[in-house]
């Protein structure tokens, strides 16, 4: 009788585990790893990463710097992927990836038998991602210096909008128009080129901004479509020095946001960037400098 009861208890536990594993469990499997950087930095890099096998990526929902929900596919198998980001310390983020395949029962059965090729392929992609995240930390540096007034200026500007990671490409495409406008109107540069972000749409990962050349005195003699003068007053701001390729200078914005939150400073999400080097001259991009300002409220 005692042996019979043990068998019944074992079968009951097995049934409960089976119901949980095949029916109640909210994901097929998870993959976790640690990455260098703040959650916001890792979040931004994952949105822009070029995977080798993971394709047809469609972002369903984003909670900036905390969570990304995606649909994707690996070799014809459709997946639902949830990325979770948790700060471990000032330099490390814990990333957890929850995965559901389109045929959940078959997927979980294959995991039990060790025959899931999709999990293996996805794991390889995530290993490459982790390696890329580690290498990225060597390509740029951010130093927050404290609170200062941002430099006031009168500028010739062009309005732009795009995904945040494409701002450097936008500037390269429009810098010639601004330079020609300056030449035709006999205007002299009175400072370094800058961008002023007027709207940072975090969920869409998009910015609406102005790319500008500071000018001295002068007037528009030869108008150019889409180019205008604008005054930028000084604003009390948190300042950071960014060294690295200007494609990734927005990662300094995230560092400033984190600094402001941890030090109880209220700021507006309207960064000002002033570029001290000309990328067209080449050189080691790790030593390019930009001064970043996020205004206090």
Short mmCIF file of C-alpha atoms in Angstrom, two decimals:
data_model
loop_
_atom_site.label_atom_id
_atom_site.label_comp_id
_atom_site.label_asym_id
_atom_site.label_seq_id
_atom_site.Cartn_x
_atom_site.Cartn_y
_atom_site.Cartn_z
CA UNK A 1 0.00 0.00 0.00
CA UNK A 2 2.81 2.35 0.90
CA UNK A 3 4.55 1.65 -2.42
CA UNK A 4 1.29 2.21 -4.29
CA UNK A 5 0.83 5.61 -2.62
CA UNK A 6 4.36 6.64 -3.57
CA UNK A 7 3.68 5.73 -7.19
CA UNK A 8 0.43 7.73 -7.14
CA UNK A 9 2.19 10.75 -5.64
CA UNK A 10 4.96 10.47 -8.24
CA UNK A 11 2.45 10.25 -11.10
CA UNK A 12 0.50 13.20 -9.68
CA UNK A 13 3.66 15.32 -9.46
CA UNK A 14 4.59 14.27 -12.99
CA UNK A 15 1.14 15.30 -14.22
CA UNK A 16 1.37 18.67 -12.44
CA UNK A 17 4.82 19.31 -13.91
CA UNK A 18 3.55 18.31 -17.36
CA UNK A 19 0.58 20.69 -17.12
CA UNK A 20 2.86 23.52 -15.97
CA UNK A 21 5.52 22.83 -18.62
CA UNK A 22 3.24 22.29 -21.63
CA UNK A 23 0.29 24.54 -20.73
CA UNK A 24 0.88 27.05 -17.93
CA UNK A 25 4.49 28.11 -18.53
CA UNK A 26 4.44 31.50 -20.28
CA UNK A 27 7.46 30.89 -22.54
CA UNK A 28 9.14 27.95 -24.25
CA UNK A 29 12.66 28.77 -23.07
CA UNK A 30 14.81 31.64 -21.89
CA UNK A 31 18.40 32.72 -22.50
CA UNK A 32 20.16 35.08 -20.08
CA UNK A 33 23.46 36.93 -20.22
CA UNK A 34 25.23 39.97 -18.81
CA UNK A 35 26.22 42.92 -20.98
CA UNK A 36 28.46 45.91 -20.38
CA UNK A 37 26.64 49.22 -20.08
CA UNK A 38 23.46 50.68 -18.64
CA UNK A 39 20.09 49.12 -19.61
CA UNK A 40 19.38 52.06 -21.93
CA UNK A 41 22.67 51.60 -23.77
CA UNK A 42 22.14 47.86 -24.22
CA UNK A 43 18.51 48.48 -25.26
CA UNK A 44 19.61 50.92 -27.99
CA UNK A 45 22.33 48.62 -29.29
CA UNK A 46 20.00 45.62 -29.49
CA UNK A 47 17.48 47.65 -31.52
CA UNK A 48 20.22 48.43 -34.06
CA UNK A 49 22.04 45.06 -34.08
CA UNK A 50 22.37 43.15 -37.38
CA UNK A 51 21.74 39.46 -36.63
CA UNK A 52 23.12 36.64 -38.75
CA UNK A 53 20.15 34.24 -38.46
CA UNK A 54 17.35 36.09 -36.69
CA UNK A 55 15.29 37.80 -39.38
CA UNK A 56 11.93 39.42 -40.24
CA UNK A 57 12.09 41.34 -36.97
CA UNK A 58 8.99 43.34 -36.12
CA UNK A 59 8.83 45.32 -32.89
CA UNK A 60 5.42 44.82 -31.30
CA UNK A 61 5.95 46.89 -28.17
CA UNK A 62 8.73 48.81 -26.47
CA UNK A 63 9.05 50.03 -22.92
CA UNK A 64 12.15 52.22 -23.31
CA UNK A 65 15.23 50.82 -21.58
CA UNK A 66 13.21 48.06 -19.86
CA UNK A 67 11.52 45.72 -22.35
CA UNK A 68 11.17 44.92 -26.07
CA UNK A 69 8.54 42.57 -27.52
CA UNK A 70 9.24 41.31 -31.04
CA UNK A 71 8.09 38.92 -33.71
CA UNK A 72 10.91 37.31 -35.68
CA UNK A 73 11.90 34.11 -37.46
CA UNK A 74 14.79 31.67 -37.59
CA UNK A 75 15.05 29.44 -40.67
CA UNK A 76 11.30 29.59 -41.30
CA UNK A 77 10.25 29.14 -37.67
CA UNK A 78 8.24 32.08 -36.34
CA UNK A 79 9.13 33.33 -32.87
CA UNK A 80 7.81 35.73 -30.26
CA UNK A 81 10.70 37.22 -28.29
CA UNK A 82 10.62 39.35 -25.15
CA UNK A 83 13.78 41.14 -24.04
CA UNK A 84 14.03 42.21 -20.40
CA UNK A 85 16.74 44.58 -19.13
CA UNK A 86 17.75 44.93 -15.49
CA UNK A 87 20.58 47.06 -14.14
CA UNK A 88 23.03 45.07 -12.07
CA UNK A 89 25.36 48.00 -11.40
CA UNK A 90 26.53 51.20 -13.13
CA UNK A 91 28.48 49.23 -15.73
CA UNK A 92 26.55 45.97 -16.19
CA UNK A 93 23.06 45.01 -17.37
CA UNK A 94 21.42 41.62 -16.98
CA UNK A 95 19.54 40.67 -20.17
CA UNK A 96 16.87 37.96 -20.18
CA UNK A 97 15.40 36.74 -23.47
CA UNK A 98 12.06 34.87 -23.33
CA UNK A 99 11.22 32.88 -26.47
CA UNK A 100 7.99 31.30 -27.73
CA UNK A 101 7.88 29.34 -30.98
CA UNK A 102 4.77 29.10 -33.16
CA UNK A 103 4.25 25.40 -32.29
CA UNK A 104 4.66 25.60 -28.54
CA UNK A 105 3.94 21.93 -27.77
CA UNK A 106 6.42 20.64 -30.37
CA UNK A 107 9.01 23.22 -29.32
CA UNK A 108 8.84 22.20 -25.66
CA UNK A 109 8.91 18.52 -26.55
CA UNK A 110 12.05 19.09 -28.66
CA UNK A 111 13.65 20.93 -25.76
CA UNK A 112 13.03 17.93 -23.50
CA UNK A 113 14.64 15.58 -26.01
CA UNK A 114 17.51 17.94 -26.85
CA UNK A 115 16.52 18.19 -30.52
CA UNK A 116 15.68 21.92 -30.76
CA UNK A 117 17.74 23.36 -33.62
CA UNK A 118 16.00 26.74 -33.36
CA UNK A 119 17.20 27.25 -29.81
CA UNK A 120 20.76 26.35 -30.82
CA UNK A 121 20.76 28.76 -33.78
CA UNK A 122 19.27 31.58 -31.68
CA UNK A 123 21.82 30.92 -28.92
CA UNK A 124 24.63 31.37 -31.45
CA UNK A 125 23.18 34.71 -32.57
CA UNK A 126 22.93 35.87 -28.96
CA UNK A 127 26.54 34.86 -28.33
CA UNK A 128 27.58 37.07 -31.26
CA UNK A 129 25.40 39.86 -29.86
CA UNK A 130 27.03 39.56 -26.42
CA UNK A 131 30.49 39.69 -28.01
CA UNK A 132 29.52 42.77 -30.05
CA UNK A 133 28.20 44.51 -26.92
CA UNK A 134 31.52 43.87 -25.17
CA UNK A 135 33.51 45.21 -28.13
CA UNK A 136 31.31 48.33 -28.33
CA UNK A 137 32.40 49.51 -24.90
CA UNK A 138 35.93 49.99 -26.25
CA UNK A 139 34.73 52.30 -29.04
CA UNK A 140 33.41 55.22 -26.99
CA UNK A 141 33.72 56.96 -23.64
CA UNK A 142 31.39 59.29 -21.73
CA UNK A 143 32.41 61.65 -18.93
CA UNK A 144 29.76 63.66 -17.10
CA UNK A 145 31.31 66.90 -15.90
CA UNK A 146 28.39 68.48 -14.04
CA UNK A 147 26.00 71.40 -14.52
CA UNK A 148 26.91 74.30 -16.81
CA UNK A 149 25.11 76.74 -19.15
CA UNK A 150 24.89 75.47 -22.71
CA UNK A 151 26.58 77.73 -25.31
CA UNK A 152 24.21 80.30 -26.81
CA UNK A 153 24.38 80.81 -30.57
CA UNK A 154 22.67 82.19 -33.64
CA UNK A 155 22.64 79.50 -36.32
CA UNK A 156 21.72 78.57 -39.85
CA UNK A 157 19.65 75.40 -39.50
CA UNK A 158 17.90 72.57 -41.32
CA UNK A 159 15.05 70.60 -39.70
CA UNK A 160 15.36 66.80 -39.81
CA UNK A 161 13.67 63.72 -38.41
CA UNK A 162 14.77 60.10 -38.39
CA UNK A 163 15.55 57.05 -36.31
CA UNK A 164 18.02 58.01 -33.63
CA UNK A 165 20.82 55.79 -34.95
CA UNK A 166 20.60 57.47 -38.39
CA UNK A 167 21.31 61.05 -37.31
CA UNK A 168 24.99 60.87 -38.28
CA UNK A 169 24.03 59.79 -41.81
CA UNK A 170 21.53 62.65 -42.01
CA UNK A 171 24.23 65.15 -41.10
CA UNK A 172 26.62 63.80 -43.72
CA UNK A 173 23.90 64.13 -46.37
CA UNK A 174 22.95 67.71 -45.44
CA UNK A 175 26.26 69.27 -44.41
CA UNK A 176 26.99 70.21 -48.03
CA UNK A 177 23.72 72.17 -48.29
CA UNK A 178 24.55 74.18 -45.18
CA UNK A 179 28.11 74.81 -46.35
CA UNK A 180 26.89 76.05 -49.75
CA UNK A 181 24.31 78.30 -48.05
CA UNK A 182 27.05 79.80 -45.87
CA UNK A 183 29.25 80.40 -48.92
CA UNK A 184 26.53 82.00 -51.06
CA UNK A 185 25.49 84.32 -48.23
CA UNK A 186 29.09 85.17 -47.26
CA UNK A 187 28.55 83.94 -43.71
CA UNK A 188 31.38 82.86 -41.44
CA UNK A 189 31.23 79.99 -38.98
CA UNK A 190 31.15 81.28 -35.39
CA UNK A 191 31.45 77.89 -33.71
CA UNK A 192 31.28 74.16 -34.26
CA UNK A 193 28.33 72.38 -35.94
CA UNK A 194 25.55 71.29 -33.61
CA UNK A 195 22.26 69.46 -33.47
CA UNK A 196 19.39 70.54 -31.28
CA UNK A 197 16.84 67.82 -30.53
CA UNK A 198 13.34 69.24 -30.10
CA UNK A 199 11.48 65.96 -29.61
CA UNK A 200 13.00 62.65 -28.52
CA UNK A 201 10.31 60.02 -29.08
CA UNK A 202 11.61 57.19 -26.91
CA UNK A 203 9.00 54.49 -27.75
CA UNK A 204 9.48 55.07 -31.51
CA UNK A 205 13.26 55.54 -31.07
CA UNK A 206 12.97 58.61 -33.28
CA UNK A 207 14.14 62.21 -33.01
CA UNK A 208 12.96 65.51 -34.50
CA UNK A 209 15.92 67.87 -34.57
CA UNK A 210 17.80 70.73 -36.19
CA UNK A 211 21.28 70.48 -37.71
CA UNK A 212 22.92 73.88 -37.46
CA UNK A 213 26.01 75.98 -38.21
CA UNK A 214 26.64 78.84 -35.74
CA UNK A 215 27.11 82.15 -37.55
CA UNK A 216 28.29 85.66 -36.77
CA UNK A 217 26.44 88.70 -38.04
CA UNK A 218 24.86 88.53 -41.46
CA UNK A 219 21.64 88.21 -43.39
CA UNK A 220 20.10 85.89 -45.95
CA UNK A 221 20.85 87.29 -49.40
CA UNK A 222 20.42 84.05 -51.32
CA UNK A 223 17.56 82.01 -49.78
CA UNK A 224 17.75 78.22 -49.78
CA UNK A 225 14.74 75.98 -49.33
CA UNK A 226 14.50 74.58 -45.81
CA UNK A 227 17.38 76.64 -44.35
CA UNK A 228 16.65 79.35 -41.79
CA UNK A 229 18.21 81.40 -38.98
CA UNK A 230 17.48 80.57 -35.35
CA UNK A 231 18.66 81.89 -31.98
CA UNK A 232 19.58 79.36 -29.29
CA UNK A 233 19.71 80.82 -25.76
CA UNK A 234 21.96 79.40 -23.06
CA UNK A 235 20.23 76.90 -20.75
CA UNK A 236 21.35 75.43 -17.45
CA UNK A 237 22.23 71.86 -18.39
CA UNK A 238 23.98 68.68 -17.37
CA UNK A 239 27.11 68.46 -19.52
CA UNK A 240 28.95 65.38 -20.73
CA UNK A 241 32.01 64.87 -22.93
CA UNK A 242 31.56 62.10 -25.47
CA UNK A 243 34.54 60.53 -27.26
CA UNK A 244 33.76 58.17 -30.11
CA UNK A 245 32.03 57.81 -33.46
CA UNK A 246 29.19 60.33 -33.76
CA UNK A 247 26.87 57.53 -34.91
CA UNK A 248 26.63 56.49 -31.25
CA UNK A 249 26.78 59.83 -29.45
CA UNK A 250 23.15 59.39 -28.36
CA UNK A 251 24.44 56.80 -25.88
CA UNK A 252 25.77 59.77 -23.89
CA UNK A 253 22.20 61.07 -23.63
CA UNK A 254 21.28 57.84 -21.84
CA UNK A 255 24.19 58.24 -19.43
CA UNK A 256 23.01 61.77 -18.60
CA UNK A 257 19.41 60.57 -18.10
CA UNK A 258 20.68 57.93 -15.69
CA UNK A 259 22.87 60.46 -13.86
CA UNK A 260 19.96 62.90 -13.55
CA UNK A 261 17.59 60.26 -12.20
CA UNK A 262 20.07 58.97 -9.62
CA UNK A 263 20.88 62.52 -8.48
CA UNK A 264 17.27 63.77 -8.42
CA UNK A 265 17.66 66.31 -11.24
CA UNK A 266 14.67 66.99 -13.48
CA UNK A 267 15.70 67.46 -17.10
CA UNK A 268 14.04 67.89 -20.49
CA UNK A 269 14.71 65.28 -23.17
CA UNK A 270 15.99 67.87 -25.67
CA UNK A 271 19.72 67.18 -26.05
CA UNK A 272 22.13 69.63 -27.62
CA UNK A 273 25.23 68.14 -29.28
CA UNK A 274 28.23 70.19 -30.41
CA UNK A 275 30.71 68.33 -32.62
CA UNK A 276 34.35 69.28 -32.16
CA UNK A 277 35.82 67.19 -35.02
CA UNK A 278 35.05 66.88 -38.71
CA UNK A 279 34.46 63.18 -39.55
CA UNK A 280 35.29 63.87 -43.21
CA UNK A 281 38.92 64.33 -42.16
CA UNK A 282 39.03 60.73 -40.93
CA UNK A 283 41.27 59.65 -38.08
CA UNK A 284 40.56 57.34 -35.16
CA UNK A 285 36.90 57.91 -34.32
CA UNK A 286 37.49 56.87 -30.70
CA UNK A 287 39.08 60.29 -30.18
CA UNK A 288 36.36 62.39 -31.81
CA UNK A 289 34.76 64.68 -29.24
CA UNK A 290 31.23 65.95 -28.84
CA UNK A 291 29.91 68.11 -26.01
CA UNK A 292 26.45 67.00 -24.90
CA UNK A 293 23.98 69.13 -22.93
CA UNK A 294 20.62 68.08 -21.48
CA UNK A 295 18.74 71.10 -20.06
CA UNK A 296 17.39 71.19 -16.53
CA UNK A 297 13.69 71.88 -16.08
#
